[in-house]
């Protein structure tokens, strides 16, 4: 039976370290890390995510600025806000929650965020730095960065020669994940919906990362014995066994099957999920340390 990788525990350790380093930065340099979170509209899932990001920032001792624009806000209004935040020296991290309403060009807004405050790591500058291995000055997107920490807990920092398969090619998870694994000396395959014979590609993986957004698509017999399995998916599915209208969360991996073959596996919930928010705090602290010309802690 596989080791269950406890993302809550690792995220808790990251947060404890962020709190300690934030206190040190304030004491030694008089700098308090500042995170601005921007939401446009009332999408309930986004509201929940954004509220927990703002709450965690406060808990870490950060200045936490929460900006809410109405669902019908124009692009010009959001542009003005991002420009203000770019120019505000108290703000070290800017996060504009996605998706944005249709009338706003999300691509334009993402590229407007100053790269040195882009704690999501979505701007071309940060994508380029990750792609060329300039990890010392990049911001790495939070979910892949958190997944990487979990992989390192199981396998150590040097993953030389291991076969890594990333299922999913999104800009937010799949592509940056593949780049991180490549930087750690893995042999990397990116698989996706057009990949031929996906099960046999997956079976080659010493490290298998699932980020497709399809509930329990990856079956137990796709998992190489002893593999490290990282499940990024969070899918809500009907759970009539819990009562009428009830739902439950599952990942992209059929956990009960996969844990029989895997060496280690992340659960859903409680795996990658808690890491995403912890890495957002880590990125914001990193940004504040860079702005204060002080050493950046390692996570
Ligand atoms: N929406 C869902 N996940 C994310 C994320 O990581 N960053 C932003 N900005 N929006 C999101």
CSV table of C-alpha atoms and ligand atoms in Angstrom, one decimal:
chain,number,residue,atom,x,y,z
A,1,UNK,CA,0.0,0.0,0.0
A,2,UNK,CA,1.3,3.4,-0.9
A,3,UNK,CA,2.5,6.1,1.5
A,4,UNK,CA,-0.2,8.8,1.7
A,5,UNK,CA,1.5,12.2,1.1
A,6,UNK,CA,0.0,14.6,3.7
A,7,UNK,CA,-0.3,18.0,1.9
A,8,UNK,CA,-1.9,19.6,4.9
A,9,UNK,CA,1.1,18.8,7.1
A,10,UNK,CA,3.7,20.0,4.5
A,11,UNK,CA,1.6,23.2,3.9
A,12,UNK,CA,1.5,23.8,7.6
A,13,UNK,CA,5.3,23.6,7.8
A,14,UNK,CA,5.6,26.0,4.9
A,15,UNK,CA,3.2,28.5,6.5
A,16,UNK,CA,5.1,28.2,9.9
A,17,UNK,CA,8.3,29.0,8.1
A,18,UNK,CA,6.7,32.0,6.2
A,19,UNK,CA,5.4,33.4,9.5
A,20,UNK,CA,8.8,33.2,11.1
A,21,UNK,CA,10.6,34.8,8.1
A,22,UNK,CA,8.0,37.5,7.8
A,23,UNK,CA,8.5,38.4,11.4
A,24,UNK,CA,12.3,38.5,10.9
A,25,UNK,CA,11.9,40.7,7.8
A,26,UNK,CA,9.8,43.2,9.7
A,27,UNK,CA,12.2,43.2,12.7
A,28,UNK,CA,15.4,43.5,10.7
A,29,UNK,CA,14.4,45.6,7.7
A,30,UNK,CA,11.1,47.2,8.8
A,31,UNK,CA,9.4,45.6,5.8
A,32,UNK,CA,6.0,43.9,6.1
A,33,UNK,CA,5.1,41.7,3.1
A,34,UNK,CA,2.0,43.0,1.3
A,35,UNK,CA,-0.4,40.9,-0.8
A,36,UNK,CA,-3.2,42.4,-2.9
A,37,UNK,CA,-5.9,40.0,-4.0
A,38,UNK,CA,-8.3,41.3,-6.7
A,39,UNK,CA,-11.7,39.7,-7.5
A,40,UNK,CA,-14.1,40.8,-10.2
A,41,UNK,CA,-17.7,39.5,-9.8
A,42,UNK,CA,-19.5,37.2,-7.4
A,43,UNK,CA,-18.5,33.7,-8.6
A,44,UNK,CA,-19.1,31.7,-5.3
A,45,UNK,CA,-16.1,29.3,-5.8
A,46,UNK,CA,-13.8,32.3,-6.6
A,47,UNK,CA,-15.1,34.2,-3.5
A,48,UNK,CA,-14.2,31.2,-1.3
A,49,UNK,CA,-10.7,30.9,-2.7
A,50,UNK,CA,-10.0,34.6,-2.5
A,51,UNK,CA,-11.3,34.9,1.1
A,52,UNK,CA,-9.0,32.1,2.2
A,53,UNK,CA,-6.0,33.7,0.4
A,54,UNK,CA,-6.7,37.0,2.2
A,55,UNK,CA,-7.2,35.3,5.5
A,56,UNK,CA,-4.0,33.3,5.3
A,57,UNK,CA,-2.0,36.4,4.3
A,58,UNK,CA,-3.2,38.1,7.5
A,59,UNK,CA,-2.4,35.0,9.5
A,60,UNK,CA,1.2,35.1,8.1
A,61,UNK,CA,1.6,38.7,9.4
A,62,UNK,CA,1.3,40.3,5.9
A,63,UNK,CA,-0.5,43.4,4.9
A,64,UNK,CA,-3.5,41.9,3.2
A,65,UNK,CA,-5.4,44.1,0.7
A,66,UNK,CA,-8.6,42.8,-0.7
A,67,UNK,CA,-10.1,44.5,-3.8
A,68,UNK,CA,-13.6,43.6,-5.1
A,69,UNK,CA,-14.9,45.0,-8.4
A,70,UNK,CA,-18.5,44.4,-9.5
A,71,UNK,CA,-19.3,41.7,-12.2
A,72,UNK,CA,-19.9,44.4,-14.8
A,73,UNK,CA,-16.7,46.4,-14.1
A,74,UNK,CA,-15.0,47.5,-17.3
A,75,UNK,CA,-11.4,46.6,-18.3
A,76,UNK,CA,-10.2,50.2,-17.9
A,77,UNK,CA,-11.2,50.1,-14.2
A,78,UNK,CA,-9.2,46.9,-13.6
A,79,UNK,CA,-6.3,48.3,-15.6
A,80,UNK,CA,-6.3,51.4,-13.3
A,81,UNK,CA,-6.4,49.2,-10.2
A,82,UNK,CA,-3.5,47.0,-11.3
A,83,UNK,CA,-1.4,50.0,-12.3
A,84,UNK,CA,-2.0,51.5,-8.8
A,85,UNK,CA,-1.0,48.3,-7.1
A,86,UNK,CA,2.1,48.0,-9.4
A,87,UNK,CA,3.2,51.5,-8.1
A,88,UNK,CA,2.4,50.9,-4.5
A,89,UNK,CA,5.6,50.1,-2.5
A,90,UNK,CA,3.6,48.5,0.3
A,91,UNK,CA,2.4,45.8,-2.1
A,92,UNK,CA,4.8,42.9,-3.0
A,93,UNK,CA,2.4,40.5,-4.5
A,94,UNK,CA,-0.6,41.0,-6.8
A,95,UNK,CA,-3.1,38.2,-7.5
A,96,UNK,CA,-6.0,38.8,-9.9
A,97,UNK,CA,-8.4,35.9,-9.4
A,98,UNK,CA,-9.2,34.0,-12.6
A,99,UNK,CA,-11.5,33.5,-14.4
A,100,UNK,CA,-12.4,37.1,-15.2
A,101,UNK,CA,-15.8,38.2,-16.7
A,102,UNK,CA,-16.1,38.0,-20.5
A,103,UNK,CA,-15.8,41.8,-21.1
A,104,UNK,CA,-12.3,41.8,-19.6
A,105,UNK,CA,-9.3,40.5,-21.6
A,106,UNK,CA,-7.6,38.3,-18.9
A,107,UNK,CA,-4.4,37.9,-21.0
A,108,UNK,CA,-3.9,41.7,-21.1
A,109,UNK,CA,-4.5,42.0,-17.3
A,110,UNK,CA,-2.0,39.2,-16.5
A,111,UNK,CA,0.7,40.8,-18.6
A,112,UNK,CA,0.0,44.2,-17.0
A,113,UNK,CA,1.0,42.9,-13.5
A,114,UNK,CA,4.6,43.9,-12.8
A,115,UNK,CA,6.7,40.7,-13.2
A,116,UNK,CA,8.4,41.3,-9.8
A,117,UNK,CA,5.0,41.4,-8.1
A,118,UNK,CA,3.5,38.5,-10.2
A,119,UNK,CA,3.3,36.0,-7.4
A,120,UNK,CA,1.1,33.7,-9.6
A,121,UNK,CA,4.0,33.4,-12.0
A,122,UNK,CA,1.7,33.8,-15.1
A,123,UNK,CA,3.5,36.8,-16.8
A,124,UNK,CA,5.6,36.1,-19.9
A,125,UNK,CA,8.8,37.2,-18.0
A,126,UNK,CA,8.2,34.6,-15.2
A,127,UNK,CA,7.2,31.9,-17.7
A,128,UNK,CA,10.3,32.6,-19.7
A,129,UNK,CA,12.5,32.5,-16.6
A,130,UNK,CA,11.1,29.2,-15.5
A,131,UNK,CA,11.6,27.8,-19.1
A,132,UNK,CA,15.2,28.9,-19.2
A,133,UNK,CA,16.0,27.7,-15.7
A,134,UNK,CA,16.3,31.2,-14.1
A,135,UNK,CA,14.7,29.9,-10.9
A,136,UNK,CA,16.6,32.3,-8.6
A,137,UNK,CA,14.6,35.3,-9.9
A,138,UNK,CA,11.4,33.8,-11.2
A,139,UNK,CA,8.0,33.3,-9.6
A,140,UNK,CA,6.9,29.7,-10.1
A,141,UNK,CA,3.1,29.2,-10.3
A,142,UNK,CA,1.8,28.0,-6.9
A,143,UNK,CA,0.3,24.7,-7.7
A,144,UNK,CA,3.2,23.2,-9.6
A,145,UNK,CA,5.6,24.7,-7.0
A,146,UNK,CA,3.7,23.0,-4.2
A,147,UNK,CA,3.5,19.7,-6.1
A,148,UNK,CA,7.3,19.9,-6.5
A,149,UNK,CA,7.8,20.3,-2.8
A,150,UNK,CA,5.6,17.2,-2.2
A,151,UNK,CA,7.6,15.2,-4.8
A,152,UNK,CA,10.9,16.3,-3.1
A,153,UNK,CA,9.6,15.1,0.3
A,154,UNK,CA,9.3,11.6,-1.2
A,155,UNK,CA,12.2,11.4,-3.6
A,156,UNK,CA,14.7,14.1,-2.5
A,157,UNK,CA,15.8,17.2,-4.4
A,158,UNK,CA,17.7,15.5,-7.2
A,159,UNK,CA,15.4,13.6,-9.4
A,160,UNK,CA,18.1,12.7,-12.0
A,161,UNK,CA,17.1,10.3,-14.7
A,162,UNK,CA,13.6,9.6,-13.3
A,163,UNK,CA,10.8,9.3,-15.9
A,164,UNK,CA,8.2,12.0,-15.1
A,165,UNK,CA,4.9,12.0,-17.0
A,166,UNK,CA,2.6,15.1,-16.6
A,167,UNK,CA,-0.9,14.5,-17.8
A,168,UNK,CA,-2.4,17.9,-18.8
A,169,UNK,CA,-0.8,20.8,-20.7
A,170,UNK,CA,-2.4,23.9,-19.1
A,171,UNK,CA,-0.4,27.1,-18.7
A,172,UNK,CA,-1.2,27.1,-15.0
A,173,UNK,CA,-0.2,23.6,-14.1
A,174,UNK,CA,0.9,21.2,-16.8
A,175,UNK,CA,3.5,23.2,-18.6
A,176,UNK,CA,5.2,24.8,-15.6
A,177,UNK,CA,5.2,21.4,-13.8
A,178,UNK,CA,7.0,19.9,-16.8
A,179,UNK,CA,9.6,22.7,-16.7
A,180,UNK,CA,10.2,22.2,-13.0
A,181,UNK,CA,10.7,18.5,-13.4
A,182,UNK,CA,13.1,19.1,-16.3
A,183,UNK,CA,15.0,21.6,-14.2
A,184,UNK,CA,15.3,18.7,-11.6
A,185,UNK,CA,16.9,16.5,-14.3
A,186,UNK,CA,13.9,14.2,-15.0
A,187,UNK,CA,13.1,12.8,-18.4
A,188,UNK,CA,9.8,14.5,-19.0
A,189,UNK,CA,6.8,13.6,-21.1
A,190,UNK,CA,3.8,15.9,-21.4
A,191,UNK,CA,0.7,13.8,-22.2
A,192,UNK,CA,-2.8,15.2,-23.0
A,193,UNK,CA,-6.1,14.4,-24.5
A,194,UNK,CA,-4.6,13.7,-28.0
A,195,UNK,CA,-1.9,11.4,-26.6
A,196,UNK,CA,-2.0,7.9,-28.2
A,197,UNK,CA,-2.3,5.0,-25.7
A,198,UNK,CA,-2.2,7.2,-22.6
A,199,UNK,CA,-2.3,4.2,-20.2
A,200,UNK,CA,1.0,2.9,-21.5
A,201,UNK,CA,2.7,6.3,-21.4
A,202,UNK,CA,1.5,6.7,-17.8
A,203,UNK,CA,2.8,3.3,-16.9
A,204,UNK,CA,6.3,4.5,-17.8
A,205,UNK,CA,6.3,7.1,-15.0
A,206,UNK,CA,8.3,7.0,-11.9
A,207,UNK,CA,6.6,10.4,-11.1
A,208,UNK,CA,3.1,10.7,-12.4
A,209,UNK,CA,1.4,14.1,-12.2
A,210,UNK,CA,-2.3,14.2,-13.1
A,211,UNK,CA,-3.7,17.7,-14.0
A,212,UNK,CA,-6.5,17.1,-16.5
A,213,UNK,CA,-9.7,18.0,-14.6
A,214,UNK,CA,-11.5,14.7,-15.3
A,215,UNK,CA,-12.7,12.8,-12.2
A,216,UNK,CA,-10.8,9.6,-11.6
A,217,UNK,CA,-9.6,9.3,-15.2
A,218,UNK,CA,-6.3,7.7,-14.2
A,219,UNK,CA,-6.9,4.1,-13.2
A,220,UNK,CA,-4.9,1.8,-10.9
A,221,UNK,CA,-3.4,-0.2,-13.8
A,222,UNK,CA,-1.9,3.0,-15.4
A,223,UNK,CA,0.4,3.3,-12.4
A,224,UNK,CA,3.9,1.8,-12.4
A,225,UNK,CA,4.6,-0.1,-9.2
A,226,UNK,CA,6.3,2.2,-6.7
A,227,UNK,CA,5.6,5.4,-8.6
A,228,UNK,CA,5.1,8.7,-6.9
A,229,UNK,CA,1.6,9.9,-7.9
A,230,UNK,CA,0.6,13.6,-7.6
A,231,UNK,CA,-3.1,14.3,-8.1
A,232,UNK,CA,-3.7,18.0,-8.9
A,233,UNK,CA,-7.4,17.5,-9.9
A,234,UNK,CA,-10.2,18.7,-7.7
A,235,UNK,CA,-13.6,17.5,-9.1
A,236,UNK,CA,-16.9,17.7,-7.4
A,237,UNK,CA,-19.1,14.7,-8.3
A,238,UNK,CA,-22.6,13.5,-7.2
A,239,UNK,CA,-22.6,11.3,-4.1
A,240,UNK,CA,-26.1,9.9,-3.9
A,241,UNK,CA,-24.8,7.4,-1.3
A,242,UNK,CA,-24.5,10.4,1.1
A,243,UNK,CA,-28.0,11.4,0.5
A,244,UNK,CA,-30.0,13.2,-2.2
A,245,UNK,CA,-28.3,16.1,-3.8
A,246,UNK,CA,-25.0,15.5,-1.9
A,247,UNK,CA,-21.6,15.7,-3.6
A,248,UNK,CA,-18.0,14.8,-2.8
A,249,UNK,CA,-14.5,15.8,-4.0
A,250,UNK,CA,-12.4,13.4,-6.1
A,251,UNK,CA,-9.1,13.9,-7.9
A,252,UNK,CA,-8.1,13.0,-11.5
A,253,UNK,CA,-6.7,9.7,-10.1
A,254,UNK,CA,-8.9,6.7,-9.0
A,255,UNK,CA,-7.3,6.8,-5.5
A,256,UNK,CA,-8.5,3.4,-4.2
A,257,UNK,CA,-7.1,1.6,-7.2
A,258,UNK,CA,-3.9,3.6,-7.6
A,259,UNK,CA,-2.8,3.4,-3.9
A,260,UNK,CA,-2.4,-0.4,-4.4
A,261,UNK,CA,0.4,0.1,-7.0
A,262,UNK,CA,1.9,3.5,-6.1
A,263,UNK,CA,4.9,4.0,-3.7
A,264,UNK,CA,3.4,7.3,-2.6
A,265,UNK,CA,0.3,9.2,-3.5
A,266,UNK,CA,-1.5,12.5,-2.7
A,267,UNK,CA,-5.1,12.3,-1.5
A,268,UNK,CA,-7.9,14.6,-2.7
A,269,UNK,CA,-8.7,16.6,-0.6
A,270,UNK,CA,-5.7,17.2,1.6
A,271,UNK,CA,-2.9,16.7,-1.0
A,272,UNK,CA,-1.9,19.4,-3.5
A,273,UNK,CA,-4.8,21.7,-2.6
A,274,UNK,CA,-3.4,23.1,0.7
A,275,UNK,CA,0.0,23.5,-0.9
A,276,UNK,CA,-1.3,26.0,-3.5
A,277,UNK,CA,-2.2,28.7,-0.9
A,278,UNK,CA,1.0,28.0,1.1
A,279,UNK,CA,3.1,28.6,-2.0
A,280,UNK,CA,1.3,31.9,-2.6
A,281,UNK,CA,2.4,33.0,0.8
A,282,UNK,CA,5.9,31.8,0.2
A,283,UNK,CA,6.0,33.7,-3.2
A,284,UNK,CA,4.8,36.9,-1.5
A,285,UNK,CA,7.4,36.6,1.2
A,286,UNK,CA,10.1,35.9,-1.5
A,287,UNK,CA,9.0,39.1,-3.3
A,288,UNK,CA,9.2,41.2,-0.2
A,289,UNK,CA,12.7,39.8,0.6
A,290,UNK,CA,13.8,40.6,-3.0
A,291,UNK,CA,12.4,44.2,-2.6
A,292,UNK,CA,14.3,44.6,0.7
A,293,UNK,CA,17.5,43.2,-0.8
A,294,UNK,CA,17.7,40.5,1.8
A,295,UNK,CA,18.4,36.8,1.5
A,296,UNK,CA,15.4,34.8,0.2
A,297,UNK,CA,14.5,31.8,2.4
A,298,UNK,CA,14.3,28.3,0.7
A,299,UNK,CA,11.1,26.3,1.0
B,1,LIG,N1,-8.1,30.6,-10.3
B,1,LIG,C1,-8.0,29.3,-10.0
B,1,LIG,N2,-6.7,29.1,-9.6
B,1,LIG,C2,-6.1,30.3,-9.7
B,1,LIG,C3,-4.7,30.7,-9.4
B,1,LIG,O1,-3.8,29.9,-9.0
B,1,LIG,N3,-4.4,32.0,-9.6
B,1,LIG,C4,-5.4,32.9,-10.0
B,1,LIG,N4,-5.0,34.1,-10.2
B,1,LIG,N5,-6.6,32.5,-10.3
B,1,LIG,C5,-6.9,31.3,-10.1
